[in-house]
mmCIF file of C-alpha atoms and ligand atoms in Angstrom:
data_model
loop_
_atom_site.group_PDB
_atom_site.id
_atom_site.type_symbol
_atom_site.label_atom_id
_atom_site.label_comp_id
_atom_site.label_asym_id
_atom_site.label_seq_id
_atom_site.Cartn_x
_atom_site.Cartn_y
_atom_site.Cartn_z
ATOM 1 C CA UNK A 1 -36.230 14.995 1.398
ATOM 2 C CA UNK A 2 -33.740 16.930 3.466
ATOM 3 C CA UNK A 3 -30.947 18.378 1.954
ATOM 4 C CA UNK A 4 -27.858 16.777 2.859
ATOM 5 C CA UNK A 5 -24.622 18.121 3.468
ATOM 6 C CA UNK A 6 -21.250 16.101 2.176
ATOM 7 C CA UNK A 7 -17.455 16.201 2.894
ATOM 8 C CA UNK A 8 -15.392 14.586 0.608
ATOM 9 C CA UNK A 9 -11.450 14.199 1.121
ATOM 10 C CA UNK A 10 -8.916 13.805 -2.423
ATOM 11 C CA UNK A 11 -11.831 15.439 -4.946
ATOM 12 C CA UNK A 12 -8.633 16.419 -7.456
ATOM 13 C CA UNK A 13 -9.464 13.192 -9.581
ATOM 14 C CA UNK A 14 -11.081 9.894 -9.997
ATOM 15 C CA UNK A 15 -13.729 9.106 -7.233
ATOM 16 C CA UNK A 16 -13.619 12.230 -5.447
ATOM 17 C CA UNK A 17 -14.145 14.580 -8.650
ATOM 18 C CA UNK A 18 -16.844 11.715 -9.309
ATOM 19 C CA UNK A 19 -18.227 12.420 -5.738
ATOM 20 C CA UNK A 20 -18.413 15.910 -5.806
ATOM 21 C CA UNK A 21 -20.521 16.079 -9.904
ATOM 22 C CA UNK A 22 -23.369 13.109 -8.777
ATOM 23 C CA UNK A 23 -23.925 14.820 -5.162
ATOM 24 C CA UNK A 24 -25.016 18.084 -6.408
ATOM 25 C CA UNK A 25 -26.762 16.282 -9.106
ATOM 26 C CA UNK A 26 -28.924 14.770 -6.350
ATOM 27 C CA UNK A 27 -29.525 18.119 -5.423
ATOM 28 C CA UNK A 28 -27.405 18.037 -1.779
ATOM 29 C CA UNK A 29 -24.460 20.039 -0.778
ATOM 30 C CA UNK A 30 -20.711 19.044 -1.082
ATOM 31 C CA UNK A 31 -17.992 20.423 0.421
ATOM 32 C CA UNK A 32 -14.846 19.296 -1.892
ATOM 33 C CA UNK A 33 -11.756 18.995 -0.216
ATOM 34 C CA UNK A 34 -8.189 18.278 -1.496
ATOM 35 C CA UNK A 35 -4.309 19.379 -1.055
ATOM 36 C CA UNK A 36 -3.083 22.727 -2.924
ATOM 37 C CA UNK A 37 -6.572 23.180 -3.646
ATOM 38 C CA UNK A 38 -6.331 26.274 -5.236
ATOM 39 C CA UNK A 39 -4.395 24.503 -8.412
ATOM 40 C CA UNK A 40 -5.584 20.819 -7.790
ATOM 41 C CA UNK A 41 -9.071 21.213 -7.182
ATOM 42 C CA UNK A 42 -9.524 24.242 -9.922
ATOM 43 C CA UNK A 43 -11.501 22.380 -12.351
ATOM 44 C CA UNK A 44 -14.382 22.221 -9.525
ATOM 45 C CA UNK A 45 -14.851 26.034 -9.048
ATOM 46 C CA UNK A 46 -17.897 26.536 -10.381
ATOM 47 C CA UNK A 47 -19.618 23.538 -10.433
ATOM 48 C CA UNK A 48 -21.377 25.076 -7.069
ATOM 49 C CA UNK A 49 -19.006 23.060 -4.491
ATOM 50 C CA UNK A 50 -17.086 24.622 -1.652
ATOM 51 C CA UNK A 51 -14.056 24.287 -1.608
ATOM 52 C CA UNK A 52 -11.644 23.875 0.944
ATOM 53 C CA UNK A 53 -7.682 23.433 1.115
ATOM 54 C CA UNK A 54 -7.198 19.618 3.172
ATOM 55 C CA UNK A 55 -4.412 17.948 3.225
ATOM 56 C CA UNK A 56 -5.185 14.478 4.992
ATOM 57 C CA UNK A 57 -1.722 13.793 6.685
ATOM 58 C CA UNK A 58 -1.929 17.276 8.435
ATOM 59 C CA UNK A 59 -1.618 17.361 12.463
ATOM 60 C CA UNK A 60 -4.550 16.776 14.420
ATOM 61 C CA UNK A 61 -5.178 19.973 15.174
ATOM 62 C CA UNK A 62 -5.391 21.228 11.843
ATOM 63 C CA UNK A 63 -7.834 19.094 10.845
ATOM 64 C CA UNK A 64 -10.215 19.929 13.904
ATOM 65 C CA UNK A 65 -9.873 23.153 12.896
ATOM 66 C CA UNK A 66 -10.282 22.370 8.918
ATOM 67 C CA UNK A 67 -13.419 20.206 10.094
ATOM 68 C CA UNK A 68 -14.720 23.387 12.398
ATOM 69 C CA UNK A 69 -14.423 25.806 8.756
ATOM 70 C CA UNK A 70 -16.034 23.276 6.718
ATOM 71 C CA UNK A 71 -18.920 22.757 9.246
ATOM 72 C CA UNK A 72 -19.883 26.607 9.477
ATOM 73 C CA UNK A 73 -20.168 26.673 5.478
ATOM 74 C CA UNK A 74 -23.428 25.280 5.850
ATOM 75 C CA UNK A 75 -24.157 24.938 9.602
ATOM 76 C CA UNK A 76 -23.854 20.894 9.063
ATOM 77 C CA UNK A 77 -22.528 17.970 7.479
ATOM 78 C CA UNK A 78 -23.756 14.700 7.546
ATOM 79 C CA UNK A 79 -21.630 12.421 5.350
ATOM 80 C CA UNK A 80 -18.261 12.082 5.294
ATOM 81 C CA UNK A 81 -16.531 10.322 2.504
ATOM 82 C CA UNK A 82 -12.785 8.900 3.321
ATOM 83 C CA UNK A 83 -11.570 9.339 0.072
ATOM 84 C CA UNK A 84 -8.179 10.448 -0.288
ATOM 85 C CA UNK A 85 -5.511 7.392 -0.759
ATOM 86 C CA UNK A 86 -2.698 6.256 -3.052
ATOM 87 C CA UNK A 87 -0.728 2.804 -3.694
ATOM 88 C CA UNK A 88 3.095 2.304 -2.250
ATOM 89 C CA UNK A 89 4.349 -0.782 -4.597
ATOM 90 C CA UNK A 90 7.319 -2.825 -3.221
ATOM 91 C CA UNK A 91 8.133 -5.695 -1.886
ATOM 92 C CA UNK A 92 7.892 -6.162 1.709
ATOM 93 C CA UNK A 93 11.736 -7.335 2.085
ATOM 94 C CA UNK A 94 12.420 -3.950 0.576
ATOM 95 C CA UNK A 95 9.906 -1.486 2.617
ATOM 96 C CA UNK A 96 11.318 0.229 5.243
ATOM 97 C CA UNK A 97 10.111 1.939 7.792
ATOM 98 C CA UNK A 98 9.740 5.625 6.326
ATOM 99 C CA UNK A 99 7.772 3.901 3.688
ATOM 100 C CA UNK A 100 5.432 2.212 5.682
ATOM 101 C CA UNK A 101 4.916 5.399 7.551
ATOM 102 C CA UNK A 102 4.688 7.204 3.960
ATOM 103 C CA UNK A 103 1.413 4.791 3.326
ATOM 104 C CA UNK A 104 0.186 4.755 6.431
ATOM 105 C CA UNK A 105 -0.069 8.193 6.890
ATOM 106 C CA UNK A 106 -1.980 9.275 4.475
ATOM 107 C CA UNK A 107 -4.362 5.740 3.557
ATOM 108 C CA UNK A 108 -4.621 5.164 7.644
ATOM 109 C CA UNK A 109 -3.652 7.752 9.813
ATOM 110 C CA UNK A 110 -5.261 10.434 7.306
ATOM 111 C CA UNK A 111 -8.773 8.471 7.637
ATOM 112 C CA UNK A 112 -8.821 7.755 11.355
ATOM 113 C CA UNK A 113 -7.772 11.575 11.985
ATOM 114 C CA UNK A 114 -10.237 13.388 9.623
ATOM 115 C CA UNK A 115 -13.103 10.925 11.261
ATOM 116 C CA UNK A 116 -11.784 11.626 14.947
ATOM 117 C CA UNK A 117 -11.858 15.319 14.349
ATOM 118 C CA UNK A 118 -15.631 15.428 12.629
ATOM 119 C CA UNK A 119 -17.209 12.647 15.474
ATOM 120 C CA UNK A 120 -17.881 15.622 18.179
ATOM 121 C CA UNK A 121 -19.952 17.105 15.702
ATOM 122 C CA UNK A 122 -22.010 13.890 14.654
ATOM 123 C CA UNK A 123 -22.117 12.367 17.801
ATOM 124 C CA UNK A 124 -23.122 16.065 18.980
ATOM 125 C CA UNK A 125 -25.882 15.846 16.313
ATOM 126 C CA UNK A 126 -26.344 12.457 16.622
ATOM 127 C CA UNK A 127 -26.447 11.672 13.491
ATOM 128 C CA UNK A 128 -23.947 10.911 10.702
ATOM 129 C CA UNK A 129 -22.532 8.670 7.549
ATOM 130 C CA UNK A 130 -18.666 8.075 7.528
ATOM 131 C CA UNK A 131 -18.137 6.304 4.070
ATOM 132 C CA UNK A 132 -14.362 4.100 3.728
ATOM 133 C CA UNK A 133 -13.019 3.738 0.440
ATOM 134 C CA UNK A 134 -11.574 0.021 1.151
ATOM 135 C CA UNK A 135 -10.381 -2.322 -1.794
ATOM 136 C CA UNK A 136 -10.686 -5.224 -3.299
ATOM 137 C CA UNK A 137 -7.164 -6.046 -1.766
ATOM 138 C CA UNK A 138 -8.810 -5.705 1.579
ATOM 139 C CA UNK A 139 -9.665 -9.510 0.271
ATOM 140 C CA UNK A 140 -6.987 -10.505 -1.439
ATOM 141 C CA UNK A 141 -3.090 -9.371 -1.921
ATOM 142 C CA UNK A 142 -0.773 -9.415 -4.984
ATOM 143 C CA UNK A 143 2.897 -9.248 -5.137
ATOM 144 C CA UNK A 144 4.331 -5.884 -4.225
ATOM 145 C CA UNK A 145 1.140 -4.231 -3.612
ATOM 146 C CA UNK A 146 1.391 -5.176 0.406
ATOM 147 C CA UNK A 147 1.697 -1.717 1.734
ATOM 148 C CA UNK A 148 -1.492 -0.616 -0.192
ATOM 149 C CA UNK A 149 -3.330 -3.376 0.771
ATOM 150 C CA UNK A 150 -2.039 -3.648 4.151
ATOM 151 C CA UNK A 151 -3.779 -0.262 4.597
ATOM 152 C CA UNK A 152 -7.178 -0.954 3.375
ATOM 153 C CA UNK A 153 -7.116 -4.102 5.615
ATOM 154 C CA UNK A 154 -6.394 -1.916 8.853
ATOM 155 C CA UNK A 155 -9.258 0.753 7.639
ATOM 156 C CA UNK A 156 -11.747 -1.962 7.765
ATOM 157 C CA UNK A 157 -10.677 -2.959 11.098
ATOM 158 C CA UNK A 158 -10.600 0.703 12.603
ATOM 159 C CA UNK A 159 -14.252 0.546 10.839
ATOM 160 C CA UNK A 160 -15.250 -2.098 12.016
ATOM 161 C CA UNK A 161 -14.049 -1.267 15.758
ATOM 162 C CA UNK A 162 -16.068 2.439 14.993
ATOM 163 C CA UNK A 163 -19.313 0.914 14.453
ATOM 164 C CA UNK A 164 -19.320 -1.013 17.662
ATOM 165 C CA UNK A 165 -18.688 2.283 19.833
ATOM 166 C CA UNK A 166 -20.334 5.103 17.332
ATOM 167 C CA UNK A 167 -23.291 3.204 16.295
ATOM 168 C CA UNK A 168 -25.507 3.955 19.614
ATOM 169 C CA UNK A 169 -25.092 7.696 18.604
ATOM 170 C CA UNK A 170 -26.753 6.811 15.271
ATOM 171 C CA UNK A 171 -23.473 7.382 13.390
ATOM 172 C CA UNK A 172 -23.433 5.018 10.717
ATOM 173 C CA UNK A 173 -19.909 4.048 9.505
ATOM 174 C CA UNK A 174 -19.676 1.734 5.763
ATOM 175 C CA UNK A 175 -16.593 0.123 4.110
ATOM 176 C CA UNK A 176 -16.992 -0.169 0.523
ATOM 177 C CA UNK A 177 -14.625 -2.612 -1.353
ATOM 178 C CA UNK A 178 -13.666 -1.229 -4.344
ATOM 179 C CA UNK A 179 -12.962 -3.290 -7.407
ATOM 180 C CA UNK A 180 -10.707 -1.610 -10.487
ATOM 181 C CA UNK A 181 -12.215 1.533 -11.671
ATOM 182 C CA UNK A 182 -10.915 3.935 -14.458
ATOM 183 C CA UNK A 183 -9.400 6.784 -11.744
ATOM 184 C CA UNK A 184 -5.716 7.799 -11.536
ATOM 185 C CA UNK A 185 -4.736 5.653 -9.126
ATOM 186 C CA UNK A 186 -2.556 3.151 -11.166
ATOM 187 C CA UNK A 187 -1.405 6.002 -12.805
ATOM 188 C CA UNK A 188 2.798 6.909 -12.888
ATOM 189 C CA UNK A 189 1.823 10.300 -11.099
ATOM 190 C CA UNK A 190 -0.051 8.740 -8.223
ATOM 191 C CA UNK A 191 1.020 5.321 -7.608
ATOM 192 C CA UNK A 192 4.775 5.342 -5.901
ATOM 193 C CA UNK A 193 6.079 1.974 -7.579
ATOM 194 C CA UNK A 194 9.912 1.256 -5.826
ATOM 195 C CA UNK A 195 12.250 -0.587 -8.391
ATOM 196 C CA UNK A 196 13.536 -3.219 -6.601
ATOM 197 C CA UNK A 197 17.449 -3.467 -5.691
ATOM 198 C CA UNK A 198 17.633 -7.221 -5.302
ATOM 199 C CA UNK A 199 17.732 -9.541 -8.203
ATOM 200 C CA UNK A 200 15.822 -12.620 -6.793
ATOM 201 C CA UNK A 201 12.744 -10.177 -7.313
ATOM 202 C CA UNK A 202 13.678 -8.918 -10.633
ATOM 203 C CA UNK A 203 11.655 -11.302 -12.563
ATOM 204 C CA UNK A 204 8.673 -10.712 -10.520
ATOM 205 C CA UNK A 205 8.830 -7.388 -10.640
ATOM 206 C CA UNK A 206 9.457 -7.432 -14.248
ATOM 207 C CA UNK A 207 6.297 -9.010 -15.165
ATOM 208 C CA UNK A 208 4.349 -6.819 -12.665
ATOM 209 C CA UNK A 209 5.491 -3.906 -14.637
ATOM 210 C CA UNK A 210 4.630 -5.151 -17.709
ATOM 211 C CA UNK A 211 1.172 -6.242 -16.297
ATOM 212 C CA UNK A 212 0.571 -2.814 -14.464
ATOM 213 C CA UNK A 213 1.078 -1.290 -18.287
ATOM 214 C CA UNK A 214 -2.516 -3.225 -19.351
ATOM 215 C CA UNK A 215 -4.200 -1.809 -15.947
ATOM 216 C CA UNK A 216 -4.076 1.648 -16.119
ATOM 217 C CA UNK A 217 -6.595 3.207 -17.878
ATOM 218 C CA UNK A 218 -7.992 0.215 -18.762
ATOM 219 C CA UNK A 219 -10.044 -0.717 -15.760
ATOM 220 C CA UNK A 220 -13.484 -1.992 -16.341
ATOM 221 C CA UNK A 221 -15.106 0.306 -13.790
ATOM 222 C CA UNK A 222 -17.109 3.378 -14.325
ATOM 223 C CA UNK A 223 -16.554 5.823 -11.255
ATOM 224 C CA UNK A 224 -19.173 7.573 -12.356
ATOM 225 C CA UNK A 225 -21.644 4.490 -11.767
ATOM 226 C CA UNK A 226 -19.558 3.076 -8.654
ATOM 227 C CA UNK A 227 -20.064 6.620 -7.174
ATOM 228 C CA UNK A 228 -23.736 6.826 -8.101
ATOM 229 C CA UNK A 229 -24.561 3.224 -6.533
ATOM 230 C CA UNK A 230 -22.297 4.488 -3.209
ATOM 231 C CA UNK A 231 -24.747 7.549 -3.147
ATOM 232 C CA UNK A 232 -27.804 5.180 -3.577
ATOM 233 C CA UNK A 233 -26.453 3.327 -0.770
ATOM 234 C CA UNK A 234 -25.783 5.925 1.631
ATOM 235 C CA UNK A 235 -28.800 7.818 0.790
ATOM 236 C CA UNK A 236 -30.571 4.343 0.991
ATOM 237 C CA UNK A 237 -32.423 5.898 -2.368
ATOM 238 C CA UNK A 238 -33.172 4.104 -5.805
ATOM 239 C CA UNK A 239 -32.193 0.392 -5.691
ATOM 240 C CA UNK A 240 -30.961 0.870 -1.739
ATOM 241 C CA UNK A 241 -34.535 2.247 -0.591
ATOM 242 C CA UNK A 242 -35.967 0.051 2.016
ATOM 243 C CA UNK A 243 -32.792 -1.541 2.185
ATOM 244 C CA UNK A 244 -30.992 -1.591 5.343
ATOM 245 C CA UNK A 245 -27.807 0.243 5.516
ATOM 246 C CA UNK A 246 -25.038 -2.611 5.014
ATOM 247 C CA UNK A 247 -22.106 -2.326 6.920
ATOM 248 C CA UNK A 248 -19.042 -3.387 4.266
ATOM 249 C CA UNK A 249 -20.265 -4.124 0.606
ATOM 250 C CA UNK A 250 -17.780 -4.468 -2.634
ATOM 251 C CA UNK A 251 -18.636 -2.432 -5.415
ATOM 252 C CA UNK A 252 -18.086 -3.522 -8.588
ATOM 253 C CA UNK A 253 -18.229 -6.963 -10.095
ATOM 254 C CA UNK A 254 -14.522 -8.165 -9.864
ATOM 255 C CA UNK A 255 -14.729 -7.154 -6.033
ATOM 256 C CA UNK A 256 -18.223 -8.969 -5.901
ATOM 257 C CA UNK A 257 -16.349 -12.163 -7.474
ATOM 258 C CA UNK A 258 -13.260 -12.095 -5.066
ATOM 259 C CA UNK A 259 -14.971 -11.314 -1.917
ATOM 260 C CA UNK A 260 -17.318 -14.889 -2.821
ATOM 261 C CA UNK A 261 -14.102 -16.587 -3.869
ATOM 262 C CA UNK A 262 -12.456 -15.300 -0.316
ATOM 263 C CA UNK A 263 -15.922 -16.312 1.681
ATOM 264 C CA UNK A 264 -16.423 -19.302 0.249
ATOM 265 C CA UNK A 265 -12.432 -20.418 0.787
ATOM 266 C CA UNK A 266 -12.317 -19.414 4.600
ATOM 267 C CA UNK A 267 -15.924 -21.400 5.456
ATOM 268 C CA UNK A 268 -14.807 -24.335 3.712
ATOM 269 C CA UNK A 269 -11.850 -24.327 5.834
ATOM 270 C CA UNK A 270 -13.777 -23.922 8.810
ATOM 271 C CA UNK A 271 -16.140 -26.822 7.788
ATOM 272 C CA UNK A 272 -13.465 -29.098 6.563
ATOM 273 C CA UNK A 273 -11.626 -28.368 9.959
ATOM 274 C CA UNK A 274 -14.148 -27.882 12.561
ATOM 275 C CA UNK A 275 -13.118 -30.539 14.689
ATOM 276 C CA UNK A 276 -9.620 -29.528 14.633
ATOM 277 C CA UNK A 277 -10.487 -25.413 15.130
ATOM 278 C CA UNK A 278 -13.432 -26.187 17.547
ATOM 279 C CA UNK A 279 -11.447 -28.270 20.169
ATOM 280 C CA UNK A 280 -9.499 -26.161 22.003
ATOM 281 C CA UNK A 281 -11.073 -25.205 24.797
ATOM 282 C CA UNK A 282 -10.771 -26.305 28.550
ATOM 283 C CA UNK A 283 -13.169 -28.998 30.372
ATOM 284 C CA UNK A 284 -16.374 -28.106 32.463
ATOM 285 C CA UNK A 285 -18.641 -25.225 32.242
ATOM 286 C CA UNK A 286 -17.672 -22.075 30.682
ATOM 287 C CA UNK A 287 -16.368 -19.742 33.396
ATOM 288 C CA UNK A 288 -16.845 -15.437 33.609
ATOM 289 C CA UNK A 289 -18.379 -13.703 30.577
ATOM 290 C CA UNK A 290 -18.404 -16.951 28.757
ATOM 291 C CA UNK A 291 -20.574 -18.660 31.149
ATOM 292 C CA UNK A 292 -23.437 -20.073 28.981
ATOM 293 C CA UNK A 293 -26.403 -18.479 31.203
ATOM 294 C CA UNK A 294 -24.589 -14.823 30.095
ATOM 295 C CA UNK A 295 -26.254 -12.642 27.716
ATOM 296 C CA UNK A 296 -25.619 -12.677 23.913
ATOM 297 C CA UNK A 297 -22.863 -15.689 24.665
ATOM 298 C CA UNK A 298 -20.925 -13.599 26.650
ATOM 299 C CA UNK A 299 -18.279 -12.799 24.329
ATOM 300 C CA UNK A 300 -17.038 -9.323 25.410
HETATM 301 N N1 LIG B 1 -9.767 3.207 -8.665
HETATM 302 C C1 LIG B 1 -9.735 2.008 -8.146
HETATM 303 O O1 LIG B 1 -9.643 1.008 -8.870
HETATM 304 C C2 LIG B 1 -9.832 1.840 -6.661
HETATM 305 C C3 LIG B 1 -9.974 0.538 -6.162
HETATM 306 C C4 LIG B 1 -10.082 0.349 -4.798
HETATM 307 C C5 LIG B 1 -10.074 1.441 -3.955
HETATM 308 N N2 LIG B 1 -9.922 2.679 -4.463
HETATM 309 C C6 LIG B 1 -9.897 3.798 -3.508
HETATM 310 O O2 LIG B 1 -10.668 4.882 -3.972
HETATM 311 C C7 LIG B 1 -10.172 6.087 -3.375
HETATM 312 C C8 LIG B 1 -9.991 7.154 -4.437
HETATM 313 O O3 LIG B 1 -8.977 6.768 -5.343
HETATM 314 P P1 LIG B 1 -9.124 6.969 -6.908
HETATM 315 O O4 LIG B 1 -9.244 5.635 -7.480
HETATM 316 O O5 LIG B 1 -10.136 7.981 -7.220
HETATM 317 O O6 LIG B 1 -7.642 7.466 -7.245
HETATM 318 P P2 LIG B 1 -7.055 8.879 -7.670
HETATM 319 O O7 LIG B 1 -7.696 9.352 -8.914
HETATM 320 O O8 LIG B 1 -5.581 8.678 -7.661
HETATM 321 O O9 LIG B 1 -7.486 9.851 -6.484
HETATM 322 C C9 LIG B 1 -6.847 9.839 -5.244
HETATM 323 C C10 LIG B 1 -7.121 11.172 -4.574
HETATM 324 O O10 LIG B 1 -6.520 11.144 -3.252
HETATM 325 C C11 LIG B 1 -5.875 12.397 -3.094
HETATM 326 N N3 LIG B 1 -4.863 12.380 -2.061
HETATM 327 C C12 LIG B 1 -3.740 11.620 -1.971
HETATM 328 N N4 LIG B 1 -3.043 11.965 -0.879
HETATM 329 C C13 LIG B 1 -3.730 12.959 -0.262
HETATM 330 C C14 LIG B 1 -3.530 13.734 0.896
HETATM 331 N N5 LIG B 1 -2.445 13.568 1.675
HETATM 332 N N6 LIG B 1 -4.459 14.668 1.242
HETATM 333 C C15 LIG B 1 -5.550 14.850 0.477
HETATM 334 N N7 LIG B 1 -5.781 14.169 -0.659
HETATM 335 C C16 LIG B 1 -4.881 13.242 -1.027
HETATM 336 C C17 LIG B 1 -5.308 12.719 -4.457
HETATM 337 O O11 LIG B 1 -4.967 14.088 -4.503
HETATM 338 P P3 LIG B 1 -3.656 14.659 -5.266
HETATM 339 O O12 LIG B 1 -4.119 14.956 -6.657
HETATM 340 O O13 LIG B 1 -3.271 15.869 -4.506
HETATM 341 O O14 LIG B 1 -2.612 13.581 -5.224
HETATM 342 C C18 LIG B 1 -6.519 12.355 -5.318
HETATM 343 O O15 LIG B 1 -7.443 13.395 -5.308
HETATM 344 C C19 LIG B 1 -8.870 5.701 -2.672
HETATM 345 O O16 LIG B 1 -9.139 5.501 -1.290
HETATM 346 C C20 LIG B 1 -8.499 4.378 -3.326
HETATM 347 O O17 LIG B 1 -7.703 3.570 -2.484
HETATM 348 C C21 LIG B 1 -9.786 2.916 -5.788
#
C-alpha cells in the first residue's frame, strides 16, 4: 500500500502525541506540528517525525506558508488531522467578547484556516483526508462548558458545508465525535476555567468544580485505541476495510450512547409532531427549485 503522508496540528500531548506514535507504526509518514515546538514537541524528536513549529491561531499567511514547508518535506501530504483545541469554561452571562474570540480562534478559526491554506494542494492533487476532532458536546451541552462546545458545533457545520463543495475533488473531509479520553484537556494547564463573579451561579459552579476534580485523569478512554480506530477509519484498514468512508462518527462508547440518546430524542419529536412541523407550507404546486418535477427535490 502507498505510503501516506500525515499532518497533525497540537502533537505536544494527548491525541496528537497519540497521532504521531500509531502513524509511523503503520509504517506512513507524519509531520508533527505544535506551538514552541522546539520545547513542547521535544519528546517527539526522534521518534522519526518531522517536526515543524505551528501555531494554529497564526495569520493566514503564515500558515500558507507553514503548509508550503511542511508539503516540500516529503513532496505530499494526504491527511490532515485538525487537532489542536482547548476548553474555555464559563457561563455564557459571564463570556465576553475577547473570550469568545479567545475560543474561537484557536478551536474554529485555527481549523478552518489550516484547512483553507492546505485545499490548493489537495484539490491540486485531487486527493485528500481532512480529519475534525469534534466532541461529544457537539451533541449535547453542560453548564459552563458553552464556549467549548459552541465550537465543536460550528466545526461540524464548516465540515459539513466542506464536503458539499470539496467532495467532487475527491477530498474527503470526517468529523469524529469524541467521547472522554485520558489526554490533558481537562487538565488545570489546558482547560481555561473562569471563576464566576456572580453569586446566583456560585452553587453551580461549585459543584462543577468539584465534579471536574473526578474527570481529569480519570476518563475511560484510551487515546491510544481512539487514535488507532481513527487511523483504521481513515485508512479504511482493519475493521474499516470495505467500509465506506463515514462522514461524522463518535468514537468512543459514551459518545456512541449520547449521539443515540440525541437521535432518538429529535426523531421522536419529529414523529410526535409531524403534523404540526409538516404544515407550513403555502397551497398549490410547489413553485422554482421546489417544483416537484425538479431533480433530487429541488432543494438547493
Ligand atoms: N480528550 C477528550 O476527552 C476529548 C473529547 C472530545 C474532543 N477532544 C478533542 O481532541 C483534540 C485533542 O485534544 P486532547 O484531548 O488531546 O487534549 P490535549 O492533551 O490538551 O491536547 C491539545 C493540544 O492542542 C494544542 N493546542 C492548543 N492551542 C494550540 C494552538 N493555538 N496552536 C497549536 N496547538 C495548540 C496543545 O498544545 P500546547 O501544549 O501548546 O497547549 C495540545 O497539543 C481537541 O480538538 C479536543 O477538543 C478531546
Amino acid at each position: 500500500m502507498t505510503e501516506l503522508v500525515w499532518l497533525v496540528t497540537g502533537c505536544s500531548s494527548g491525541f496528537g502525541e497519540a497521532f504521531v506514535h500509531s502513524i509511523l507504526a503503520r509504517g506512513d509518514k507524519v509531520i508533527a506540528t505544535g506551538r514552541n515546538a522546539e520545547s513542547r514537541l521535544a519528546h517527539l524528536k526522534g521518534t522519526g517525525a518531522a517536526i515543524l513549529d505551528l501555531d494554529v491561531t497564526s495569520p493566514q499567511e503564515i500558515l500558507n506558508s507553514k503548509i508550503q514547508e511542511a508539503i516540500a518535506i516529503y513532496g505530499k501530504i494526504d491527511v490532515l488531522i485538525n487537532n489542536a483545541a482547548y476548553g474555555e469554561l464559563a457561563f455564557l452571562e459571564e463570556m465576553d467578547q475577547k473570550q469568545w474570540l479567545d475560543q474561537f480562534n484557536t478551536n474554529f478559526f485555527g481549523v478552518t484556516n489550516v484547512t483553507r491554506a492546505i485545499l490548493p494542494h489537495f484539490r491540486g492533487r485531487r486527493s485528500g483526508k481532512i480529519a475534525f476532532m469534534s466532541s461529544l458536546y457537539s451533541w449535547k451541552s453542560d453548564p459552563a462548558l458553552g464556549p467549548y462546545s459552541i465550537s465543536k458545533h460550528a466545526i461540524v457545520g464548516y465540515a459539513s458545508t466542506l464536503r458539499d463543495e470539496v467532495s467532487q475533488f475527491n477530498i474527503h473531509p470526517i468529523v469524529f465525535d469524541i467521547g472522554h479520553f485520558r489526554t490533558k484537556v481537562s487538565s488545570p494547564e489546558n482547560l481555561h476555567m473562569h471563576i464566576t463573579q456572580l453569586a446566583d451561579y456560585e452553587p453551580m459552579f461549585n459543584a462543577l468544580v468539584q465534579a471536574a476534580a473526578g474527570v481529569d485523569g480519570f476518563q475511560p478512554g484510551d487515546p491510544k485505541k481512539g487514535v488507532d480506530r481513527m487511523i483504521d477509519v481513515l485508512k479504511q484498514e482493519g475493521a474499516a476495510q470495505g467500509r465506506p468512508l463515514p462522514f461524522r462518527m463518535p468514537i468512543g462508547p459514551d459518545a456512541l450512547a449520547i449521539v443515540r440518546e440525541q437521535c432518538h430524542a429529535l426523531l421522536k419529536t419529529c414523529d410526535e409532531w409531524e403534523d404540526v412541523i409538516a404544515s407550513t407550507d403555502f397551497e398549490g404546486p410547489k413553485l422554482g427549485a421546489w417544483a416537484e418535477d425538479t431533480k433530487d427535490g429541488g432543494y438547493v
